[in-house]
CSV table of C-alpha atoms and ligand atoms in Angstrom, one decimal:
chain,number,residue,atom,x,y,z
A,1,MET,CA,-114.4,9.9,26.9
A,2,VAL,CA,-110.9,8.8,25.9
A,3,SER,CA,-110.5,6.5,28.9
A,4,GLN,CA,-114.0,5.0,28.1
A,5,ILE,CA,-112.8,4.1,24.6
A,6,ILE,CA,-109.8,2.3,26.1
A,7,ARG,CA,-111.8,0.5,28.7
A,8,ARG,CA,-114.9,0.1,26.5
A,9,LEU,CA,-117.2,1.0,29.4
A,10,ALA,CA,-120.8,1.3,28.4
A,11,LEU,CA,-122.8,4.4,29.3
A,12,VAL,CA,-126.4,5.6,29.4
A,13,PRO,CA,-126.9,9.3,28.7
A,14,GLN,CA,-129.5,10.6,31.1
A,15,GLY,CA,-131.4,13.9,31.0
A,16,GLY,CA,-134.4,14.4,33.2
A,17,ASN,CA,-135.2,10.7,33.2
A,18,THR,CA,-138.8,11.3,32.5
A,19,GLY,CA,-139.1,8.8,29.6
A,20,LEU,CA,-141.7,6.0,29.8
A,21,VAL,CA,-139.9,3.2,28.1
A,22,GLY,CA,-136.7,2.9,30.2
A,23,GLY,CA,-134.5,4.5,27.6
A,24,SER,CA,-132.4,6.4,30.2
A,25,VAL,CA,-132.2,3.7,32.8
A,26,PRO,CA,-129.2,1.2,32.8
A,27,VAL,CA,-129.9,-2.4,32.1
A,28,GLN,CA,-126.8,-4.0,33.6
A,29,ASP,CA,-123.6,-2.2,34.7
A,30,GLU,CA,-123.7,0.8,32.3
A,31,ILE,CA,-122.4,4.1,33.7
A,32,ILE,CA,-125.0,6.9,33.9
A,33,LEU,CA,-123.8,10.0,32.1
A,34,SER,CA,-125.9,12.8,33.5
A,35,LEU,CA,-126.2,15.9,31.3
A,36,SER,CA,-127.7,18.0,34.1
A,37,ARG,CA,-124.8,20.3,34.7
A,38,MET,CA,-124.5,21.2,31.0
A,39,ASN,CA,-127.3,23.6,31.6
A,40,LYS,CA,-126.2,26.9,29.9
A,41,ILE,CA,-128.1,28.8,27.4
A,42,LEU,CA,-125.5,29.8,24.8
A,43,SER,CA,-127.4,32.3,22.6
A,44,PHE,CA,-130.7,33.5,21.4
A,45,ASP,CA,-131.3,35.5,18.3
A,46,PRO,CA,-134.5,37.5,18.6
A,47,ALA,CA,-134.5,38.3,14.8
A,48,SER,CA,-134.6,34.7,13.7
A,49,GLY,CA,-135.8,32.9,16.9
A,50,ALA,CA,-132.8,30.5,16.9
A,51,LEU,CA,-131.9,29.3,20.4
A,52,VAL,CA,-128.6,27.6,21.2
A,53,ALA,CA,-128.4,25.7,24.5
A,54,GLN,CA,-126.6,22.9,26.2
A,55,ALA,CA,-128.3,19.6,26.4
A,56,GLY,CA,-129.0,19.6,30.1
A,57,CYS,CA,-131.2,22.8,30.0
A,58,ILE,CA,-134.7,22.1,31.4
A,59,LEU,CA,-137.4,22.7,28.8
A,60,GLN,CA,-139.4,25.0,31.1
A,61,ASN,CA,-136.3,27.1,31.7
A,62,LEU,CA,-135.7,27.5,28.0
A,63,ASP,CA,-139.3,28.4,27.4
A,64,ASP,CA,-139.1,31.0,30.2
A,65,HIS,CA,-136.0,32.4,28.6
A,66,VAL,CA,-137.3,32.8,25.1
A,67,ALA,CA,-140.6,34.1,26.5
A,68,GLN,CA,-138.7,37.3,27.5
A,69,HIS,CA,-138.3,37.9,23.7
A,70,ASN,CA,-141.9,36.9,22.9
A,71,PHE,CA,-140.9,33.5,21.5
A,72,LEU,CA,-142.0,30.0,22.5
A,73,MET,CA,-140.2,26.6,22.5
A,74,PRO,CA,-141.7,24.5,19.6
A,75,LEU,CA,-142.5,21.6,21.9
A,76,ASP,CA,-144.5,21.3,25.2
A,77,LEU,CA,-144.7,18.3,27.4
A,78,GLY,CA,-146.4,17.5,30.7
A,79,ALA,CA,-142.9,16.8,32.0
A,80,LYS,CA,-141.6,20.3,30.9
A,81,GLY,CA,-140.5,21.2,34.5
A,82,SER,CA,-138.0,18.4,34.7
A,83,CYS,CA,-137.3,17.0,31.2
A,84,GLN,CA,-134.1,18.3,29.4
A,85,ILE,CA,-133.8,19.4,25.9
A,86,GLY,CA,-131.0,16.9,25.1
A,87,GLY,CA,-133.4,14.1,26.2
A,88,ASN,CA,-136.2,15.7,24.2
A,89,ILE,CA,-134.1,15.6,21.0
A,90,SER,CA,-132.7,12.1,21.7
A,91,THR,CA,-136.2,10.7,22.1
A,92,ASN,CA,-137.8,12.9,19.4
A,93,ALA,CA,-140.4,14.0,22.0
A,94,GLY,CA,-143.8,14.9,20.5
A,95,GLY,CA,-146.0,16.4,23.1
A,96,LEU,CA,-149.1,18.5,23.3
A,97,ARG,CA,-148.6,21.0,20.4
A,98,LEU,CA,-146.9,18.9,17.6
A,99,LEU,CA,-150.1,19.5,15.6
A,100,ARG,CA,-149.1,23.2,15.3
A,101,TYR,CA,-145.4,23.4,15.7
A,102,GLY,CA,-144.4,20.1,14.0
A,103,PRO,CA,-141.9,17.4,15.0
A,104,LEU,CA,-138.4,18.1,16.2
A,105,HIS,CA,-137.0,16.9,12.8
A,106,GLY,CA,-138.4,20.2,11.5
A,107,SER,CA,-137.4,22.6,14.3
A,108,VAL,CA,-134.0,21.4,15.3
A,109,LEU,CA,-131.5,23.5,13.3
A,110,GLY,CA,-128.3,21.9,14.5
A,111,LEU,CA,-126.7,19.7,17.1
A,112,GLU,CA,-123.4,19.1,18.9
A,113,VAL,CA,-122.9,15.4,19.5
A,114,VAL,CA,-120.1,13.4,21.2
A,115,LEU,CA,-119.5,10.2,19.2
A,116,ALA,CA,-118.5,6.8,20.6
A,117,ASN,CA,-114.9,7.3,19.6
A,118,GLY,CA,-114.7,10.6,21.6
A,119,GLN,CA,-114.9,12.9,18.6
A,120,VAL,CA,-117.1,16.0,18.9
A,121,LEU,CA,-119.4,16.2,15.9
A,122,ASP,CA,-120.1,19.9,15.5
A,123,LEU,CA,-123.3,20.4,13.6
A,124,LEU,CA,-124.4,23.3,15.7
A,125,ARG,CA,-125.4,25.7,13.0
A,126,THR,CA,-128.4,28.0,13.2
A,127,LEU,CA,-129.3,28.0,9.4
A,128,ARG,CA,-132.8,27.3,8.2
A,129,LYS,CA,-131.5,26.2,4.9
A,130,ASP,CA,-128.3,24.1,4.4
A,131,ASN,CA,-128.2,21.5,1.6
A,132,THR,CA,-124.6,20.5,1.9
A,133,GLY,CA,-124.7,16.8,1.9
A,134,ILE,CA,-126.4,14.3,4.2
A,135,HIS,CA,-128.4,15.9,7.1
A,136,LEU,CA,-126.6,14.1,9.9
A,137,LYS,CA,-128.5,15.8,12.7
A,138,HIS,CA,-131.5,13.6,11.9
A,139,LEU,CA,-129.6,10.5,12.9
A,140,PHE,CA,-129.4,11.7,16.4
A,141,ILE,CA,-133.0,12.9,16.7
A,142,GLY,CA,-135.0,10.0,18.1
A,143,SER,CA,-132.1,7.4,18.2
A,144,GLU,CA,-132.3,7.5,22.0
A,145,GLY,CA,-128.6,8.1,22.6
A,146,THR,CA,-127.5,4.9,20.8
A,147,LEU,CA,-125.5,6.7,18.1
A,148,GLY,CA,-124.0,9.6,20.1
A,149,VAL,CA,-124.5,11.8,23.1
A,150,VAL,CA,-126.3,15.1,22.2
A,151,THR,CA,-124.5,17.8,24.2
A,152,ALA,CA,-125.9,21.0,22.6
A,153,VAL,CA,-128.8,22.0,20.4
A,154,SER,CA,-129.8,24.8,18.2
A,155,ILE,CA,-133.5,25.0,17.7
A,156,GLN,CA,-136.0,27.3,15.9
A,157,CYS,CA,-138.4,28.9,18.3
A,158,ALA,CA,-141.8,30.1,17.2
A,159,PRO,CA,-143.4,33.6,17.9
A,160,ARG,CA,-145.2,33.4,21.2
A,161,PRO,CA,-149.0,33.8,20.7
A,162,SER,CA,-150.5,36.9,22.2
A,163,SER,CA,-153.9,35.1,22.4
A,164,VAL,CA,-154.4,31.6,23.7
A,165,GLN,CA,-158.0,30.2,23.8
A,166,VAL,CA,-159.1,26.8,25.3
A,167,VAL,CA,-162.4,25.1,24.7
A,168,PHE,CA,-163.5,21.9,26.4
A,169,LEU,CA,-166.3,19.8,24.9
A,170,GLY,CA,-168.4,16.8,26.0
A,171,LEU,CA,-169.3,14.3,23.3
A,172,GLU,CA,-171.4,11.2,22.9
A,173,SER,CA,-169.2,9.1,20.7
A,174,TYR,CA,-165.7,8.7,19.3
A,175,ALA,CA,-167.1,9.4,15.8
A,176,ALA,CA,-168.2,12.8,17.1
A,177,VAL,CA,-164.6,13.5,18.3
A,178,THR,CA,-163.3,12.9,14.8
A,179,GLN,CA,-166.1,15.1,13.3
A,180,VAL,CA,-165.3,17.9,15.7
A,181,LEU,CA,-161.6,17.5,14.8
A,182,SER,CA,-162.4,17.9,11.1
A,183,LYS,CA,-164.4,21.0,11.9
A,184,ALA,CA,-161.7,22.4,14.1
A,185,ARG,CA,-159.2,22.0,11.2
A,186,LYS,CA,-161.5,23.8,8.8
A,187,MET,CA,-162.9,26.5,11.1
A,188,LEU,CA,-159.8,27.2,13.2
A,189,GLY,CA,-157.2,26.5,10.5
A,190,GLU,CA,-154.0,28.3,11.2
A,191,ILE,CA,-154.7,29.1,14.8
A,192,LEU,CA,-155.4,25.5,15.9
A,193,SER,CA,-152.6,24.6,18.3
A,194,ALA,CA,-153.8,21.4,20.1
A,195,PHE,CA,-156.6,18.9,19.8
A,196,GLU,CA,-156.6,16.3,22.6
A,197,PHE,CA,-159.2,13.8,23.6
A,198,LEU,CA,-160.0,11.6,26.6
A,199,ASP,CA,-162.6,9.0,27.3
A,200,ALA,CA,-165.0,8.8,30.3
A,201,GLU,CA,-162.6,6.4,32.3
A,202,CYS,CA,-159.8,9.0,32.0
A,203,MET,CA,-162.2,11.7,33.2
A,204,ARG,CA,-163.2,9.6,36.2
A,205,ILE,CA,-159.5,8.9,37.1
A,206,SER,CA,-158.3,12.4,36.6
A,207,THR,CA,-161.1,14.0,38.6
A,208,SER,CA,-160.6,11.5,41.5
A,209,PHE,CA,-157.0,12.8,41.8
A,210,GLY,CA,-157.6,16.5,42.0
A,211,SER,CA,-158.7,17.7,38.5
A,212,VAL,CA,-162.1,19.5,38.2
A,213,ASN,CA,-164.4,18.7,35.3
A,214,PRO,CA,-165.7,22.1,34.0
A,215,LEU,CA,-168.7,20.4,32.4
A,216,GLY,CA,-169.4,18.2,35.4
A,217,SER,CA,-171.1,20.9,37.4
A,218,ALA,CA,-172.1,23.4,34.8
A,219,PRO,CA,-175.7,24.4,34.2
A,220,ALA,CA,-177.3,23.0,31.1
A,221,SER,CA,-175.9,24.6,28.0
A,222,ASP,CA,-177.8,26.6,25.4
A,223,ALA,CA,-177.8,23.6,23.2
A,224,GLY,CA,-180.2,22.1,25.7
A,225,SER,CA,-177.9,19.3,27.0
A,226,THR,CA,-179.6,17.3,29.7
A,227,GLN,CA,-176.3,15.7,30.6
A,228,SER,CA,-174.5,18.4,32.4
A,229,GLY,CA,-173.4,17.1,35.8
A,230,GLN,CA,-172.8,13.7,34.3
A,231,ILE,CA,-169.7,12.2,32.7
A,232,PHE,CA,-169.8,12.2,28.9
A,233,PRO,CA,-168.4,9.2,27.0
A,234,PHE,CA,-165.7,11.5,25.4
A,235,TYR,CA,-164.2,14.9,25.9
A,236,ALA,CA,-162.1,17.1,23.5
A,237,LEU,CA,-159.8,19.9,24.5
A,238,VAL,CA,-159.3,22.3,21.7
A,239,GLU,CA,-156.7,25.1,21.9
A,240,THR,CA,-155.8,28.0,19.6
A,241,HIS,CA,-152.6,30.1,19.5
A,242,GLY,CA,-153.1,33.4,17.7
A,243,SER,CA,-152.2,37.0,17.5
A,244,ASN,CA,-155.6,38.8,17.7
A,245,GLY,CA,-157.7,37.9,20.7
A,246,ALA,CA,-160.9,39.4,19.3
A,247,HIS,CA,-160.6,37.6,16.0
A,248,ASP,CA,-159.5,34.3,17.6
A,249,ARG,CA,-162.5,34.4,20.0
A,250,GLU,CA,-164.9,35.1,17.2
A,251,LYS,CA,-163.6,32.1,15.3
A,252,LEU,CA,-163.8,29.9,18.4
A,253,ASP,CA,-167.4,31.0,19.1
A,254,ALA,CA,-168.4,30.2,15.6
A,255,PHE,CA,-166.7,26.8,15.9
A,256,LEU,CA,-168.5,26.1,19.2
A,257,GLU,CA,-171.8,27.2,17.8
A,258,ALA,CA,-171.4,24.9,14.8
A,259,VAL,CA,-170.4,21.8,16.7
A,260,MET,CA,-173.3,22.3,19.1
A,261,ALA,CA,-175.8,23.1,16.3
A,262,ASP,CA,-174.7,20.1,14.3
A,263,GLY,CA,-175.2,17.9,17.3
A,264,GLU,CA,-171.5,16.8,17.4
A,265,ALA,CA,-170.8,18.2,20.8
A,266,CYS,CA,-173.3,17.9,23.7
A,267,ASP,CA,-171.8,20.5,25.9
A,268,GLY,CA,-168.9,22.9,25.9
A,269,THR,CA,-167.2,25.6,27.8
A,270,VAL,CA,-164.6,28.3,26.8
A,271,ALA,CA,-161.9,29.2,29.3
A,272,GLU,CA,-162.5,32.8,30.3
A,273,ASN,CA,-159.0,33.3,31.8
A,274,VAL,CA,-155.6,31.7,32.2
A,275,HIS,CA,-156.7,30.0,35.4
A,276,GLN,CA,-159.6,28.3,33.8
A,277,ALA,CA,-157.5,27.3,30.8
A,278,SER,CA,-154.9,25.7,33.1
A,279,GLN,CA,-157.7,23.9,35.0
A,280,ILE,CA,-158.8,22.4,31.7
A,281,TRP,CA,-155.3,21.4,30.7
A,282,LYS,CA,-154.9,19.8,34.2
A,283,ILE,CA,-157.6,17.3,33.4
A,284,ARG,CA,-155.7,16.2,30.4
A,285,GLU,CA,-152.2,16.4,31.8
A,286,GLY,CA,-153.3,14.9,35.1
A,287,ILE,CA,-154.3,11.6,33.6
A,288,SER,CA,-150.8,10.2,33.3
A,289,GLU,CA,-149.9,11.3,36.9
A,290,ALA,CA,-153.1,9.8,38.4
A,291,LEU,CA,-152.8,6.4,36.8
A,292,PRO,CA,-150.1,4.9,39.1
A,293,HIS,CA,-152.5,5.6,42.1
A,294,CYS,CA,-154.9,3.0,40.6
A,295,GLY,CA,-152.4,0.1,40.8
A,296,ALA,CA,-150.4,-1.6,38.1
A,297,VAL,CA,-150.2,0.4,34.8
A,298,TYR,CA,-149.5,-1.0,31.4
A,299,LYS,CA,-148.8,1.7,28.8
A,300,TYR,CA,-149.1,1.8,25.1
A,301,ASP,CA,-148.4,4.8,22.9
A,302,VAL,CA,-149.5,4.1,19.4
A,303,SER,CA,-150.1,5.8,16.1
A,304,LEU,CA,-153.2,4.8,14.2
A,305,PRO,CA,-155.5,6.1,11.5
A,306,THR,CA,-157.6,8.6,13.4
A,307,PRO,CA,-161.0,6.8,12.9
A,308,LEU,CA,-159.6,3.6,14.4
A,309,MET,CA,-158.0,5.0,17.5
A,310,HIS,CA,-160.7,4.3,20.1
A,311,ARG,CA,-161.7,1.0,18.5
A,312,LEU,CA,-158.5,-0.5,19.8
A,313,VAL,CA,-159.4,0.6,23.4
A,314,GLU,CA,-162.8,-1.0,23.0
A,315,GLU,CA,-161.4,-4.3,21.8
A,316,VAL,CA,-158.9,-4.4,24.6
A,317,ARG,CA,-161.6,-3.6,27.1
A,318,ALA,CA,-163.6,-6.6,25.8
A,319,GLN,CA,-160.7,-8.9,26.7
A,320,LEU,CA,-160.1,-7.6,30.2
A,321,ALA,CA,-163.0,-9.4,32.0
A,322,GLN,CA,-160.8,-12.2,33.0
A,323,TRP,CA,-158.7,-9.9,35.2
A,324,PRO,CA,-161.0,-8.5,37.9
A,325,GLY,CA,-160.8,-4.7,38.3
A,326,ALA,CA,-158.6,-4.2,35.1
A,327,LEU,CA,-159.7,-1.1,33.1
A,328,ALA,CA,-158.6,0.2,29.7
A,329,LEU,CA,-158.6,3.9,29.0
A,330,GLY,CA,-157.8,5.9,26.0
A,331,TYR,CA,-156.7,9.5,25.5
A,332,GLY,CA,-154.1,11.4,23.6
A,333,HIS,CA,-153.1,13.6,20.7
A,334,VAL,CA,-156.0,12.8,18.4
A,335,GLY,CA,-155.0,15.6,16.1
A,336,ASP,CA,-151.7,13.7,15.5
A,337,GLY,CA,-153.3,10.2,15.3
A,338,ASN,CA,-151.5,9.4,18.6
A,339,LEU,CA,-153.4,7.2,21.1
A,340,HIS,CA,-152.3,6.7,24.7
A,341,LEU,CA,-153.9,3.4,25.6
A,342,ASN,CA,-153.3,2.6,29.3
A,343,ILE,CA,-154.5,-0.4,31.2
A,344,VAL,CA,-154.8,-0.1,35.0
A,345,SER,CA,-155.5,-2.9,37.4
A,346,PRO,CA,-155.7,-3.0,41.2
A,347,LYS,CA,-152.9,-5.6,41.2
A,348,ALA,CA,-150.3,-6.7,38.8
A,349,TYR,CA,-151.5,-9.8,36.8
A,350,PRO,CA,-148.5,-11.5,35.3
A,351,ASP,CA,-150.5,-13.0,32.4
A,352,LEU,CA,-152.3,-9.7,31.5
A,353,LYS,CA,-149.3,-8.2,29.9
A,354,ALA,CA,-148.3,-11.5,28.2
A,355,GLN,CA,-151.7,-11.8,26.6
A,356,ILE,CA,-152.7,-8.2,25.9
A,357,GLU,CA,-149.4,-6.9,24.6
A,358,PRO,CA,-149.1,-9.1,21.5
A,359,PHE,CA,-152.8,-8.4,20.8
A,360,VAL,CA,-152.2,-4.6,20.9
A,361,PHE,CA,-149.0,-4.8,18.8
A,362,GLU,CA,-150.6,-7.1,16.2
A,363,TRP,CA,-153.7,-4.9,16.0
A,364,VAL,CA,-151.6,-1.8,15.5
A,365,SER,CA,-149.4,-3.5,12.9
A,366,ASN,CA,-152.5,-4.7,10.9
A,367,ALA,CA,-153.8,-1.2,10.9
A,368,ASN,CA,-150.5,0.1,9.5
A,369,GLY,CA,-149.9,2.0,12.6
A,370,SER,CA,-146.8,2.5,14.9
A,371,ILE,CA,-146.3,0.7,18.2
A,372,SER,CA,-144.4,3.8,19.5
A,373,ALA,CA,-145.8,7.1,18.4
A,374,GLU,CA,-143.7,9.4,20.6
A,375,HIS,CA,-142.3,7.6,23.6
A,376,GLY,CA,-139.6,5.6,21.7
A,377,LEU,CA,-138.6,2.0,22.2
A,378,GLY,CA,-136.1,2.2,25.0
A,379,GLN,CA,-135.6,-1.1,26.7
A,380,MET,CA,-139.3,-1.9,27.1
A,381,LYS,CA,-140.4,-1.9,23.5
A,382,ALA,CA,-137.1,-2.6,21.6
A,383,ASP,CA,-138.1,-6.2,20.8
A,384,ALA,CA,-141.4,-5.1,19.3
A,385,ILE,CA,-139.8,-3.0,16.6
A,386,TYR,CA,-140.7,-5.5,13.8
A,387,HIS,CA,-144.4,-4.8,14.4
A,388,THR,CA,-143.7,-1.4,12.8
A,389,GLN,CA,-140.4,-1.6,10.9
A,390,SER,CA,-139.4,-4.1,8.2
A,391,PRO,CA,-136.4,-6.4,8.6
A,392,THR,CA,-134.6,-4.4,6.0
A,393,ALA,CA,-135.2,-1.2,7.9
A,394,VAL,CA,-133.9,-2.7,11.1
A,395,ASP,CA,-130.8,-4.1,9.2
A,396,VAL,CA,-130.1,-0.5,8.0
A,397,MET,CA,-130.5,0.8,11.6
A,398,ARG,CA,-128.0,-1.9,12.8
A,399,SER,CA,-125.5,-1.0,10.1
A,400,ILE,CA,-125.6,2.6,11.2
A,401,LYS,CA,-125.2,1.6,14.9
A,402,ASN,CA,-122.3,-0.6,14.0
A,403,LEU,CA,-120.6,2.2,12.0
A,404,LEU,CA,-121.0,4.8,14.7
A,405,ASP,CA,-120.6,2.7,17.8
A,406,PRO,CA,-118.8,-0.5,16.8
A,407,GLN,CA,-118.2,-1.5,20.5
A,408,HIS,CA,-121.8,-0.9,21.5
A,409,ILE,CA,-120.9,1.3,24.4
A,410,LEU,CA,-123.6,3.9,23.8
A,411,ASN,CA,-126.9,3.1,25.5
A,412,PRO,CA,-126.7,-0.6,24.8
A,413,TYR,CA,-129.8,-2.9,25.0
A,414,LYS,CA,-132.0,0.0,23.8
A,415,MET,CA,-134.0,0.7,20.7
A,416,LEU,CA,-132.7,-2.3,18.6
A,417,PRO,CA,-134.0,-5.8,19.3
A,418,LYS,CA,-131.7,-8.4,20.8
A,419,ASP,CA,-131.5,-10.8,17.9
B,501,2HG,O1,-148.6,8.3,30.2
B,501,2HG,C1,-148.9,8.2,29.0
B,501,2HG,O2,-149.4,7.2,28.6
B,501,2HG,C2,-148.8,9.4,28.1
B,501,2HG,C3,-147.8,10.5,28.6
B,501,2HG,C4,-147.7,11.7,27.7
B,501,2HG,O3,-147.2,11.3,26.4
B,501,2HG,C5,-149.0,12.5,27.5
B,501,2HG,O4,-149.3,12.8,26.4
B,501,2HG,O5,-149.6,12.8,28.6
B,502,ZN,ZN1,-148.3,12.1,24.8
């Protein structure tokens, strides 16, 4: 660190390098600072659930560790087998169960951070409550390694649920997805742990690359669906985490019965075992992995008011006719108002991105949404920050950057726009 200050060499902190906006990839000649060998678990307190670990620990390994004490990491991502906790913190990763366990700003108890001047900022406490001045840890959660390098973390784990239930529903419209979401919030309340949706295009792509649609080959349901065996316009994956299997199942059955009886869902299935549950999750988690097999992929990760989420996909779709073979698909964390809009095309059309991207960003901005819900800005979206943040907010961010990293040696060219 000291020699870097003298030479002012720029560096890019890198964890599992699983990000989607180029935040951990050098732009010019920055040195990659890999955290991979800082992979020690420092302590776990089974009374409070506080875990202290170095930044290079892989999320899955941490979850396996706390599982021995019947706890669970408060975040879960498709990339859990390779992403690292330091990267998760630095990007404020959201993931599949934010709906239940909240954002990292709530569960991170403390951090150790190396500053640009080489000082170690020790904020590695395990306290739930600590109102002694400004909560500095929040500056480093989600600032993508531009203000300091996170080297260790203390995080609040949640009790591991003894009962996990997964339901998969086929629906006729996006409006039905939002109605079923309201019903899930009401009827499943405190046990609801995830509510994800995908459209028919996603189902087609995910099943072409190995996932199995549990509603695709099922016999007609009790609700009299005539559509089993076909692809529904929309699907919802609903998961519960609870502590009493019989009660949770009772609640889930009542929920399923209600959404069928009210005509909101056309078909549905409950996973009867862990294998079936993971097959259902594979449909959802497999989308992102399957997309690159379809050709060029343009990715958007936006926050929108829930009722508007799929309208954006439809409006983008209406514009794609001029690029033969290009498809827009929508899926994501509908319970968190987070849409993953992806466009795939058999070949890369240089003008597609140039025309569609401003349209998407302006649409999101007009709807008071965010152009980056959970993936961050990295190098790919940094210049789009003004679509979500005001010039005053960006000025404050720049001032903080200049204060903590006056030489701009920490992850330069990321998160903040060029001008
Ligand atoms: O690839 C994407 O667009 C989303 C990736 C990830 O955030 C997910 O929720 O699967
Ligand atoms: Zn996501």
